[in-house]
Amino acid sequence: MKLGVAVSGQGSNLRNLVARGFEVVAVVTNRPSCGGAEFARGRGLPVGDFPQKRFPSAAHRDAAMAGFLLEQGVQLLVCAGYDRVFTRPLFDTFGGRIINIHPSLLPAFAGGMDAVAQALRAGVEVSGCTVHHVIEEVDAGPIILQSPVAVLPGDTVETLHARIQAEEHRLLPRAIVLVSDAARTAVGQ
Ligand code: GRF
């Protein structure tokens, strides 16, 4: 499947997908100078910049983003550290074809950008990561795959997040393969 990847941060998941040979045909971001966008430009990948301040509303931003992704031939949109919530125009175009990676075992610690800190504060012994379909309700779409990660004594947000990210780099590629296989089966190929 031709992937579009949405990023706002360092882009380690994006780098991992590219390194593993996934067909990333477009990258979109709301933060044009983030590490993920810089990496994509360095690789010569088409990068769409959609900072909110350029658009009168989130819906205008997402209509423009959907148009860009369609032009690039994206078949599956992967949110990998994208820190905005998608609105109707993106679902109208890519509904059912958007997935997200979240650094907790959903439904635990949903809905925020600080899921790792929340897990530490809650004192859980196990957290992890989840790849799920994106629906309009944040972090609530059907789960595709999850992987547990033990919380160790003395863990900080940084140490726990690093171990969760190592797991993300295994989980997201597997989830994309599952979704691609399901899509192929659905169209009888
Ligand atoms: C990941 O931990 C992901 O679960 C969360 O944001 C982080 C993105 O990391 N949604 P990176 O930019 O891919 O390194």
Short mmCIF file of C-alpha atoms and ligand atoms in Angstrom, two decimals:
data_model
loop_
_atom_site.label_atom_id
_atom_site.label_comp_id
_atom_site.label_asym_id
_atom_site.label_seq_id
_atom_site.Cartn_x
_atom_site.Cartn_y
_atom_site.Cartn_z
CA MET A 1 0.00 0.00 0.00
CA LYS A 2 1.16 3.51 -0.74
CA LEU A 3 1.56 5.23 2.60
CA GLY A 4 1.14 8.82 3.69
CA VAL A 5 2.68 9.52 7.09
CA ALA A 6 1.57 12.39 9.36
CA VAL A 7 4.24 13.66 11.76
CA SER A 8 4.78 16.46 14.27
CA GLY A 9 7.88 15.24 16.11
CA GLN A 10 11.23 13.56 15.65
CA GLY A 11 9.81 11.00 13.24
CA SER A 12 11.48 7.82 14.49
CA ASN A 13 8.47 5.77 13.35
CA LEU A 14 8.62 7.39 9.91
CA ARG A 15 12.37 6.69 9.66
CA ASN A 16 11.76 3.10 10.68
CA LEU A 17 9.10 2.59 7.99
CA VAL A 18 11.38 4.04 5.32
CA ALA A 19 14.33 1.92 6.54
CA ARG A 20 12.18 -1.19 6.33
CA GLY A 21 11.27 -0.46 2.73
CA PHE A 22 7.63 0.60 3.11
CA GLU A 23 6.39 2.70 0.19
CA VAL A 24 6.03 6.14 1.80
CA VAL A 25 4.76 8.41 -1.00
CA ALA A 26 3.97 11.51 1.07
CA VAL A 27 4.59 13.05 4.48
CA VAL A 28 2.33 15.68 6.01
CA THR A 29 2.99 17.85 9.02
CA ASN A 30 1.65 20.78 11.01
CA ARG A 31 5.23 21.54 12.13
CA PRO A 32 7.34 22.14 9.01
CA SER A 33 10.63 22.19 10.95
CA CYS A 34 10.08 19.01 12.97
CA GLY A 35 12.61 16.19 12.70
CA GLY A 36 10.23 13.96 10.77
CA ALA A 37 9.58 16.59 8.09
CA GLU A 38 13.29 17.42 7.80
CA PHE A 39 14.11 13.75 7.40
CA ALA A 40 11.48 13.36 4.67
CA ARG A 41 12.77 16.39 2.75
CA GLY A 42 16.31 15.02 3.01
CA ARG A 43 15.07 11.78 1.46
CA GLY A 44 13.35 13.65 -1.36
CA LEU A 45 9.88 12.60 -0.23
CA PRO A 46 6.98 14.95 -1.03
CA VAL A 47 6.23 16.89 2.19
CA GLY A 48 3.00 18.80 2.71
CA ASP A 49 3.19 21.58 5.32
CA PHE A 50 -0.15 22.30 6.99
CA PRO A 51 0.46 24.53 10.02
CA GLN A 52 -2.86 25.59 11.51
CA LYS A 53 -2.01 29.29 11.30
CA ARG A 54 -2.18 29.17 7.50
CA PHE A 55 -5.83 28.08 7.53
CA PRO A 56 -9.02 29.70 8.85
CA SER A 57 -10.14 26.45 10.51
CA ALA A 58 -9.10 22.87 11.17
CA ALA A 59 -11.59 21.76 8.51
CA HIS A 60 -9.92 24.00 5.87
CA ARG A 61 -6.53 22.62 6.91
CA ASP A 62 -7.74 19.03 6.62
CA ALA A 63 -9.45 19.60 3.26
CA ALA A 64 -6.13 20.89 1.90
CA MET A 65 -4.25 18.00 3.47
CA ALA A 66 -6.66 15.42 2.03
CA GLY A 67 -6.22 16.97 -1.43
CA PHE A 68 -2.44 16.77 -1.17
CA LEU A 69 -2.52 13.16 0.01
CA LEU A 70 -4.85 12.18 -2.83
CA GLU A 71 -2.59 13.89 -5.38
CA GLN A 72 0.33 11.81 -4.12
CA GLY A 73 -1.65 8.59 -4.48
CA VAL A 74 -1.81 7.77 -0.78
CA GLN A 75 -3.86 4.67 0.02
CA LEU A 76 -3.30 4.46 3.79
CA LEU A 77 -2.63 7.41 6.10
CA VAL A 78 -0.43 6.57 9.10
CA CYS A 79 -0.37 8.99 12.03
CA ALA A 80 3.05 8.60 13.65
CA GLY A 81 3.38 11.25 16.31
CA TYR A 82 0.95 13.73 14.69
CA ASP A 83 -0.36 16.05 17.40
CA ARG A 84 -3.56 17.43 15.84
CA VAL A 85 -7.03 15.89 15.72
CA PHE A 86 -8.40 15.20 12.23
CA THR A 87 -11.73 16.70 11.21
CA ARG A 88 -14.52 15.69 8.81
CA PRO A 89 -12.85 16.47 5.45
CA LEU A 90 -10.10 13.93 6.14
CA PHE A 91 -12.61 11.28 7.15
CA ASP A 92 -14.71 12.03 4.06
CA THR A 93 -11.67 11.23 1.91
CA PHE A 94 -9.74 8.63 3.93
CA GLY A 95 -12.34 7.24 6.37
CA GLY A 96 -11.44 3.65 7.27
CA ARG A 97 -7.94 4.15 5.84
CA ILE A 98 -6.29 6.06 8.69
CA ILE A 99 -4.31 4.40 11.48
CA ASN A 100 -2.47 5.79 14.51
CA ILE A 101 0.20 4.62 16.91
CA HIS A 102 -0.36 5.54 20.56
CA PRO A 103 2.12 4.98 23.43
CA SER A 104 -0.16 3.12 25.84
CA LEU A 105 -2.36 0.06 25.97
CA LEU A 106 -5.61 1.69 24.90
CA PRO A 107 -8.18 2.31 26.21
CA ALA A 108 -5.83 3.14 29.11
CA PHE A 109 -4.34 6.64 28.97
CA ALA A 110 -6.25 7.76 25.89
CA GLY A 111 -6.82 11.28 24.68
CA GLY A 112 -3.64 13.12 25.58
CA MET A 113 -0.12 13.75 24.38
CA ASP A 114 1.30 12.56 27.73
CA ALA A 115 0.25 8.91 27.85
CA VAL A 116 3.67 7.77 29.09
CA ALA A 117 3.66 10.27 31.97
CA GLN A 118 0.08 9.30 32.79
CA ALA A 119 1.09 5.63 33.01
CA LEU A 120 3.96 6.46 35.35
CA ARG A 121 1.73 8.64 37.54
CA ALA A 122 -0.88 5.88 37.71
CA GLY A 123 1.79 3.44 38.95
CA VAL A 124 0.95 0.68 36.46
CA GLU A 125 3.38 -2.22 36.14
CA VAL A 126 2.73 -2.67 32.44
CA SER A 127 2.10 -0.13 29.71
CA GLY A 128 2.85 -0.48 26.01
CA CYS A 129 1.67 0.69 22.62
CA THR A 130 -1.37 0.35 20.40
CA VAL A 131 -2.01 0.69 16.68
CA HIS A 132 -5.67 1.49 15.99
CA HIS A 133 -7.95 2.74 13.25
CA VAL A 134 -8.64 6.45 13.55
CA ILE A 135 -12.24 7.54 13.97
CA GLU A 136 -13.54 10.98 14.90
CA GLU A 137 -13.51 10.14 18.62
CA VAL A 138 -9.87 10.51 19.73
CA ASP A 139 -7.95 7.27 20.45
CA ALA A 140 -11.20 5.29 20.32
CA GLY A 141 -11.09 3.46 16.97
CA PRO A 142 -10.88 -0.33 16.59
CA ILE A 143 -7.58 -1.74 17.81
CA ILE A 144 -5.37 -3.51 15.24
CA LEU A 145 -2.42 -4.61 17.42
CA GLN A 146 -1.08 -3.94 20.90
CA SER A 147 2.17 -4.77 22.61
CA PRO A 148 2.93 -4.63 26.35
CA VAL A 149 6.04 -3.02 27.83
CA ALA A 150 7.00 -3.54 31.48
CA VAL A 151 7.41 -0.45 33.67
CA LEU A 152 10.70 -0.88 35.56
CA PRO A 153 11.64 0.50 38.98
CA GLY A 154 13.20 3.94 38.56
CA ASP A 155 11.70 4.48 35.10
CA THR A 156 11.35 8.10 33.97
CA VAL A 157 9.16 9.33 31.13
CA GLU A 158 12.26 9.25 28.93
CA THR A 159 13.42 5.71 29.77
CA LEU A 160 9.93 4.21 29.57
CA HIS A 161 9.11 6.06 26.36
CA ALA A 162 12.37 4.85 24.79
CA ARG A 163 11.42 1.21 25.48
CA ILE A 164 7.86 1.80 24.25
CA GLN A 165 9.23 3.36 21.06
CA ALA A 166 11.48 0.37 20.43
CA GLU A 167 8.31 -1.72 20.62
CA GLU A 168 6.44 0.73 18.36
CA HIS A 169 9.09 0.20 15.71
CA ARG A 170 8.18 -3.50 15.68
CA LEU A 171 4.41 -3.06 16.03
CA LEU A 172 3.58 -0.38 13.44
CA PRO A 173 5.13 -2.26 10.47
CA ARG A 174 3.25 -5.42 11.47
CA ALA A 175 -0.02 -3.49 11.72
CA ILE A 176 0.48 -1.93 8.28
CA VAL A 177 1.06 -5.38 6.78
CA LEU A 178 -2.15 -6.64 8.43
CA VAL A 179 -4.17 -3.68 7.13
CA SER A 180 -2.68 -4.06 3.64
CA ASP A 181 -3.47 -7.78 3.57
CA ALA A 182 -7.03 -7.13 4.74
CA ALA A 183 -7.51 -4.49 2.03
CA ARG A 184 -6.19 -6.88 -0.65
CA THR A 185 -8.50 -9.65 0.55
CA ALA A 186 -11.46 -7.25 0.56
CA VAL A 187 -10.98 -6.42 -3.11
CA GLY A 188 -10.30 -10.07 -3.97
CA GLN A 189 -6.72 -9.62 -5.18
C1 GRF B 1 5.23 7.88 19.51
O1 GRF B 1 5.57 7.49 20.80
C2 GRF B 1 3.77 7.66 19.23
O2 GRF B 1 3.23 6.61 19.95
C3 GRF B 1 3.16 8.96 19.67
O3 GRF B 1 4.09 9.95 19.33
C4 GRF B 1 5.40 9.39 19.31
C5 GRF B 1 6.02 9.71 17.98
O4 GRF B 1 7.37 9.39 17.94
N1 GRF B 1 1.86 9.15 19.06
P1 GRF B 1 8.23 9.59 16.63
O5 GRF B 1 8.05 11.04 16.19
O6 GRF B 1 7.76 8.62 15.60
O7 GRF B 1 9.63 9.32 17.06
#
